[in-house]
Coordinates of C-alpha atoms (C1' of nucleotides) and ligand atoms in Angstrom, one line a residue:
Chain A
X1328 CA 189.2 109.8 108.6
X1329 CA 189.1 113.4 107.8
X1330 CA 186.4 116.0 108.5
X1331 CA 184.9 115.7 105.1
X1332 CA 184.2 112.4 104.7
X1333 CA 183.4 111.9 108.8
X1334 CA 180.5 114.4 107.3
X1335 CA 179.3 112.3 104.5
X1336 CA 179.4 109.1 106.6
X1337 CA 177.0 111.0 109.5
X1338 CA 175.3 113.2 107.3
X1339 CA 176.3 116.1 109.2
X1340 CA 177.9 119.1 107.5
X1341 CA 181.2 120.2 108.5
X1342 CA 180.5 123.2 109.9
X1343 CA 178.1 121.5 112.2
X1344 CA 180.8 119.1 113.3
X1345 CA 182.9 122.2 113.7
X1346 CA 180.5 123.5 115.5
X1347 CA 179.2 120.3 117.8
X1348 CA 183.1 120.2 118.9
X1349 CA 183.2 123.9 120.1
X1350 CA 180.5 123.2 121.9
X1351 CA 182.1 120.1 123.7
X1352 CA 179.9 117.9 122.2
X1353 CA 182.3 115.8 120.8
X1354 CA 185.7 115.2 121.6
X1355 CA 188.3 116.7 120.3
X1356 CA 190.0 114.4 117.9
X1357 CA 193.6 114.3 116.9
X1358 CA 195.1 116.8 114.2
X1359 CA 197.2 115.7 111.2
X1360 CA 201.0 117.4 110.8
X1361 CA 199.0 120.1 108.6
X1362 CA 196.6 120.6 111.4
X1363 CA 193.9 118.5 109.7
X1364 CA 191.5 117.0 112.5
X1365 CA 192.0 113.2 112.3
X1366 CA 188.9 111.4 113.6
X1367 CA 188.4 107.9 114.6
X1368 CA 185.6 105.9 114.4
X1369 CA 184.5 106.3 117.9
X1370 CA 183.1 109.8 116.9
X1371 CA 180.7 108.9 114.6
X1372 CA 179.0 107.0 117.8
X1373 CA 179.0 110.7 119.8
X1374 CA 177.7 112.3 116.4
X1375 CA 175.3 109.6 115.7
X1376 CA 174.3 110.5 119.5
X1377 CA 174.3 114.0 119.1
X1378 CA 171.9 113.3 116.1
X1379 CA 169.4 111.5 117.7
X1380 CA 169.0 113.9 120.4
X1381 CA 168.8 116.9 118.3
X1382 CA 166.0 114.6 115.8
X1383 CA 164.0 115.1 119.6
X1384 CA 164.6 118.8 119.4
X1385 CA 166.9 118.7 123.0
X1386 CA 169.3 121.1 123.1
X1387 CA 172.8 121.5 123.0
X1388 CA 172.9 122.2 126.6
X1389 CA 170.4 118.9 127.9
X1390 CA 172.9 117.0 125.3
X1391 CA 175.8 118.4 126.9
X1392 CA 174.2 117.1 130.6
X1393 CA 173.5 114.1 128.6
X1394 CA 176.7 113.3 127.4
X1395 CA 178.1 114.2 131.0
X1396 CA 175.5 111.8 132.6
X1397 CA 176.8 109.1 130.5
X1398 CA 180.5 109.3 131.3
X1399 CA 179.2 108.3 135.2
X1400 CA 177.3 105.0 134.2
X1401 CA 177.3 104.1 137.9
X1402 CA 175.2 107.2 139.2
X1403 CA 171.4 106.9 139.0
X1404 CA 169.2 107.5 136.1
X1405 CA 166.9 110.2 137.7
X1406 CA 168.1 113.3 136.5
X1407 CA 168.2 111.3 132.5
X1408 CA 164.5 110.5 133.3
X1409 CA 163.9 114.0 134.4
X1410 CA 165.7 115.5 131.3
X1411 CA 163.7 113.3 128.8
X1412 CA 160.5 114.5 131.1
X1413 CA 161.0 117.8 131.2
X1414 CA 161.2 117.7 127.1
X1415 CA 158.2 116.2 126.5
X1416 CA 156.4 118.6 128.6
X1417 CA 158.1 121.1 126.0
X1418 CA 156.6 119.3 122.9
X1419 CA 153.3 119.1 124.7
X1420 CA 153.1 122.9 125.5
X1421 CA 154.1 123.6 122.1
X1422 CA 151.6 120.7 120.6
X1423 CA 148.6 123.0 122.6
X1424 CA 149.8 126.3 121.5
X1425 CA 150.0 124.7 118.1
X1426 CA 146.6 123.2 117.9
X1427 CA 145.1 126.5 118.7
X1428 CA 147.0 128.5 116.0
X1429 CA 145.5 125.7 114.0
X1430 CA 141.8 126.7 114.9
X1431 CA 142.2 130.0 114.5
X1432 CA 144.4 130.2 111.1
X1433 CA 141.1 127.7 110.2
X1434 CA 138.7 129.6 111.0
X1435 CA 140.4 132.9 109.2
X1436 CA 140.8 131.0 106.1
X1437 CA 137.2 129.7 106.1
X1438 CA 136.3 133.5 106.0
X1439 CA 138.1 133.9 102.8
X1440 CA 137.4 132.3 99.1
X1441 CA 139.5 134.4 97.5
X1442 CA 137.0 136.4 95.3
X1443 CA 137.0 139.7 96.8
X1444 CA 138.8 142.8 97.4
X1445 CA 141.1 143.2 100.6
X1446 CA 138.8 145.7 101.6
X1447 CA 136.6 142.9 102.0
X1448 CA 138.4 140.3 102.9
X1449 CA 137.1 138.0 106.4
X1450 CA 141.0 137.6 107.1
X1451 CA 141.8 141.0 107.4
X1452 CA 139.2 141.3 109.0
X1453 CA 140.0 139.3 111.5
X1454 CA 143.6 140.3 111.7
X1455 CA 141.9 143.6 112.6
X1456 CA 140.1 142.7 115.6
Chain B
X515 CA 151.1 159.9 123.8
X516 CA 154.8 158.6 124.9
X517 CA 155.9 155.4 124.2
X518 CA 155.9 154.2 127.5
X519 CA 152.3 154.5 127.9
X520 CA 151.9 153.0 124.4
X521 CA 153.8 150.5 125.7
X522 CA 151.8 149.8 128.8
X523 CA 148.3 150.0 126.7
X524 CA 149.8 147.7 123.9
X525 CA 151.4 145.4 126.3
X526 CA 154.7 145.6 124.0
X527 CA 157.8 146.1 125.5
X528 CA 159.2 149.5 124.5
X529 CA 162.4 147.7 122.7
X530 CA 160.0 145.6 120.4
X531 CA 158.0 149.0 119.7
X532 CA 160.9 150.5 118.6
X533 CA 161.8 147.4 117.2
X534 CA 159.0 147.2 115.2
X535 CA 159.4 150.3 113.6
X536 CA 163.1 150.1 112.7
X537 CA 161.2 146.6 110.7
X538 CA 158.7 148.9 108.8
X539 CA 156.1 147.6 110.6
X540 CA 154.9 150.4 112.5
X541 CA 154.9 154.0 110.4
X542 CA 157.3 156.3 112.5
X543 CA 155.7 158.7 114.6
X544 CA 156.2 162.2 115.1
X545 CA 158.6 163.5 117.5
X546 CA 158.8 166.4 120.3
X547 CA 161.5 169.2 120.4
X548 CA 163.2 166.6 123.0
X549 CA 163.3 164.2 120.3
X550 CA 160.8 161.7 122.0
X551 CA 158.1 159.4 119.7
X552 CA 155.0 161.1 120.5
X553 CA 151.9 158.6 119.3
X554 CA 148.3 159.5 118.2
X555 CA 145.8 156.9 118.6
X556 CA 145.9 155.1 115.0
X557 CA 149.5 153.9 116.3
X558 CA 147.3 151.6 118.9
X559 CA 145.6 150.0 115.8
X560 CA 148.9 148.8 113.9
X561 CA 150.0 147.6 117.0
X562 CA 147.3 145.4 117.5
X563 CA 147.5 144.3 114.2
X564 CA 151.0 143.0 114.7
X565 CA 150.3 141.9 117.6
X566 CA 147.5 139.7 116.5
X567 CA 149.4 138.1 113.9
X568 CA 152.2 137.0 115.7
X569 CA 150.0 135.4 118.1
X570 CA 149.5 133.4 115.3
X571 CA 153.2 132.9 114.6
X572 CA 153.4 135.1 111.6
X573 CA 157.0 136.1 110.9
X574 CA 157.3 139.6 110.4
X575 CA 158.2 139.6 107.0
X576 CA 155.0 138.3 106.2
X577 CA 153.2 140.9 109.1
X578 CA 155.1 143.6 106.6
X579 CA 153.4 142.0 103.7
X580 CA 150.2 142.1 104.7
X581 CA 150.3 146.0 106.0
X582 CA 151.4 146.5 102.3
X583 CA 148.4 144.9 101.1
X584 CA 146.4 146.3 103.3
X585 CA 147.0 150.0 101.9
X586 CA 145.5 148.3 98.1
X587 CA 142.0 147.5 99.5
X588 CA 140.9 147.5 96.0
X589 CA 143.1 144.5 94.9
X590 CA 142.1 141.0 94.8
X591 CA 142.9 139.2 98.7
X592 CA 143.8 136.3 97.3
X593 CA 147.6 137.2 98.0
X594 CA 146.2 137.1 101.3
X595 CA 144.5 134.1 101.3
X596 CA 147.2 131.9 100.4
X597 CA 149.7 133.7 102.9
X598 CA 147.5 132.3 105.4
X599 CA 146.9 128.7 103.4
X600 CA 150.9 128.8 103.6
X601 CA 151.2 129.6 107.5
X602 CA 148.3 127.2 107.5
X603 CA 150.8 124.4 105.9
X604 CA 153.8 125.5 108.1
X605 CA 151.3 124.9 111.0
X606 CA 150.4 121.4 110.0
X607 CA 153.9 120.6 109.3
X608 CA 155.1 121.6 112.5
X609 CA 152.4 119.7 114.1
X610 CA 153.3 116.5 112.3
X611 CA 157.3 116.7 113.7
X612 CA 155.7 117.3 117.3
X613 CA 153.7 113.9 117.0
X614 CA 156.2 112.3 115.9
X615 CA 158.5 113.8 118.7
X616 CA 156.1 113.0 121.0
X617 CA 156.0 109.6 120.4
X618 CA 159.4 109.1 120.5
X619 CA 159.7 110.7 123.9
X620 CA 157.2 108.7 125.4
X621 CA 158.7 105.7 124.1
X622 CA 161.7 106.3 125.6
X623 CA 160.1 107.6 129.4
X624 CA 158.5 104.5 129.4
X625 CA 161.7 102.6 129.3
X626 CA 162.8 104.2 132.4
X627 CA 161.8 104.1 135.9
X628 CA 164.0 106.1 137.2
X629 CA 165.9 103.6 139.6
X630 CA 168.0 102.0 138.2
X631 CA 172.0 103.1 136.8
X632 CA 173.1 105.3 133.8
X633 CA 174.5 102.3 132.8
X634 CA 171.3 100.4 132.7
X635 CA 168.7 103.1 131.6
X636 CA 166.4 102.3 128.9
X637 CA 166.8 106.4 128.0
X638 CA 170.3 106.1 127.3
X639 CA 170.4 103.0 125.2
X640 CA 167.2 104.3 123.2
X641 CA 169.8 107.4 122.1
X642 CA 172.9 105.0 122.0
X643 CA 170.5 103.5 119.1
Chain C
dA370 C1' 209.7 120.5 90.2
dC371 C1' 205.6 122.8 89.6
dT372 C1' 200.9 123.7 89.2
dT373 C1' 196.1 122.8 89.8
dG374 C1' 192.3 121.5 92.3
dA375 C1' 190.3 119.4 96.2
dC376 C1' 190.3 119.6 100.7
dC377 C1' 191.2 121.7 105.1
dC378 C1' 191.9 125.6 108.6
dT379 C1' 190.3 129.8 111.7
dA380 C1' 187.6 133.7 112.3
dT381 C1' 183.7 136.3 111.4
dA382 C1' 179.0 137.6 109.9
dG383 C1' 174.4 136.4 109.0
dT384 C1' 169.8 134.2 110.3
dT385 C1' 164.8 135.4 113.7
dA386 C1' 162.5 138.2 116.9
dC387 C1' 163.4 139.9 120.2
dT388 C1' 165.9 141.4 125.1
dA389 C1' 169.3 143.7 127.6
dT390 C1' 172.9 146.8 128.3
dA391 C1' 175.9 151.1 128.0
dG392 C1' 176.1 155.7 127.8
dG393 C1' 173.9 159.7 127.1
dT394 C1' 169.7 163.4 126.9
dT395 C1' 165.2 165.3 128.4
dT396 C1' 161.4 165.9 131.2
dT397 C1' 159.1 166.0 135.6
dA398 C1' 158.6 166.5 140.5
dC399 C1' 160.1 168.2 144.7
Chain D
dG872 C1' 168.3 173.4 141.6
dT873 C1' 168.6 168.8 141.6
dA874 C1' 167.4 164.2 141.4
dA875 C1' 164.5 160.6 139.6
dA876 C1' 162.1 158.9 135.9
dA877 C1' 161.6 158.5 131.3
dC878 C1' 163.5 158.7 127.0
dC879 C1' 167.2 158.4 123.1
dT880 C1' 170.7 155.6 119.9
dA881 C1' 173.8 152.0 119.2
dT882 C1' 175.4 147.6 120.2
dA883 C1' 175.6 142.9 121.9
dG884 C1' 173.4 138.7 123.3
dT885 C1' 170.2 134.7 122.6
dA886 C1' 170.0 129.2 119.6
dA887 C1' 171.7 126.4 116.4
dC888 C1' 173.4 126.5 112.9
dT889 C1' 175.0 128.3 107.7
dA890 C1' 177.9 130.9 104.8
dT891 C1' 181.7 133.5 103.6
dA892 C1' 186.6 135.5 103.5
dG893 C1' 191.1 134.7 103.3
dG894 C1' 194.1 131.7 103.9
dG895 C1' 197.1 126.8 104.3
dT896 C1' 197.7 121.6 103.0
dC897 C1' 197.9 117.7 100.1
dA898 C1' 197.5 114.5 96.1
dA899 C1' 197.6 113.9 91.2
dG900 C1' 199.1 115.1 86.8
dT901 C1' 202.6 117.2 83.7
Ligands
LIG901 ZN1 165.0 108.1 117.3
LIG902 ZN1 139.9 137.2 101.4
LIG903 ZN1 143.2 136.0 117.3
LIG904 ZN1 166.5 105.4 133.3

DNA sequence: ACTTGACCCTATAGTTACTATAGGTTTTAC
DNA sequence: GTAAAACCTATAGTAACTATAGGGTCAAGT
């Protein structure tokens, strides 16, 4: 299949794919007389892949070691089980810094019922201090 | 004052200070025969102002919004209001993905115990799936 | 055979909020 | 007088895409 409709199949644009390929995400498929990439359907398991790591927010790169971890199925699974551990230490950090921009946009809102002048209002105030 | 010492009270690297004002967000101070920014006091004040509302994650565009409604304290805040009510939202939304990512994450970490083969990790077949 | 339109190609610029150089000028201290 | 420290502008880099610009290729219809 051809670029556009590997895209509609995954869901992924074709720049993206473009893109995912440059990166060395996926391999690089075969290219028509015309130069048209020429994909099987073995791809659309690396882009499904690809998908499902980025839906967990890891990067390219930890995909890249990822994808390289995979291609030695015989090594051990430590440095996969770091990777993963390593992320969700990422999501927690960002889950606290999150909850307390939470309280405090909260608070500032509470401060303000919209009736007043910006002279008076408790979020500027609070902005200000 | 300089903008390295502004920088060291402020605690803003002198790039984003300058950075800041090439965005509108700081007005553009005077300058000495040598050409170097030369800072009075009020300076200090916008800076915190910025300063404080990208601690709560404020893009800059907004930050720029609000300075401009700050200089009509006789309007109504409640442009203000709901800029908050919308960062507010963006918050909660953000929040939301995280849980979910969370989840997800520790879903997988707990079908791995870290000895055993790439080939037989629960990591890898969770994002084979 | 020829044209039109859909599809594809590469290369480049834009996004956000900075950070980091490169290459140069000014001030300050000795 | 000179050397270091501080400053200046302009430009490039970061992450993960998205969006053009300016082309080439291919299938269908006339
Ligand atoms: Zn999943
Ligand atoms: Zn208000
Ligand atoms: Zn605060
Ligand atoms: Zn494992």
């Amino acid at each position: 299949m051809k670029i556009g409709e590997l895209s509609k199949t995954s869901g992924c644009s074709i720049q993206t794919i473009r893109y995912y390929e440059k990166e060395g995400l996926l391999s690089e498929p075969e290219r028509t007389e015309g130069n048209f990439r020429l994909y099987d359907v073995t791809v659309l398991k690396q882009l499904e892949f690809v998908k499902h790591c980025r839906s967990l927010d890891i990067s390219l790169i930890d995909i890249k070691r990822l994808i390289d971890l995979k291609n030695k199925p015989e090594e051990s699974c430590s440095s996969v089980n770091a990777l993963i551990a390593q992320q969700l230490a990422l999501v927690n950090k960002r889950m606290k810094e999150l909850k307390a921009l939470k309280n405090e946009l909260q608070q500032m809102a509470s401060t303000c019922n919209s009736d007043n002048t910006i002279e008076g209002c408790g979020i500027i105030k609070s902005l200000d201090s």
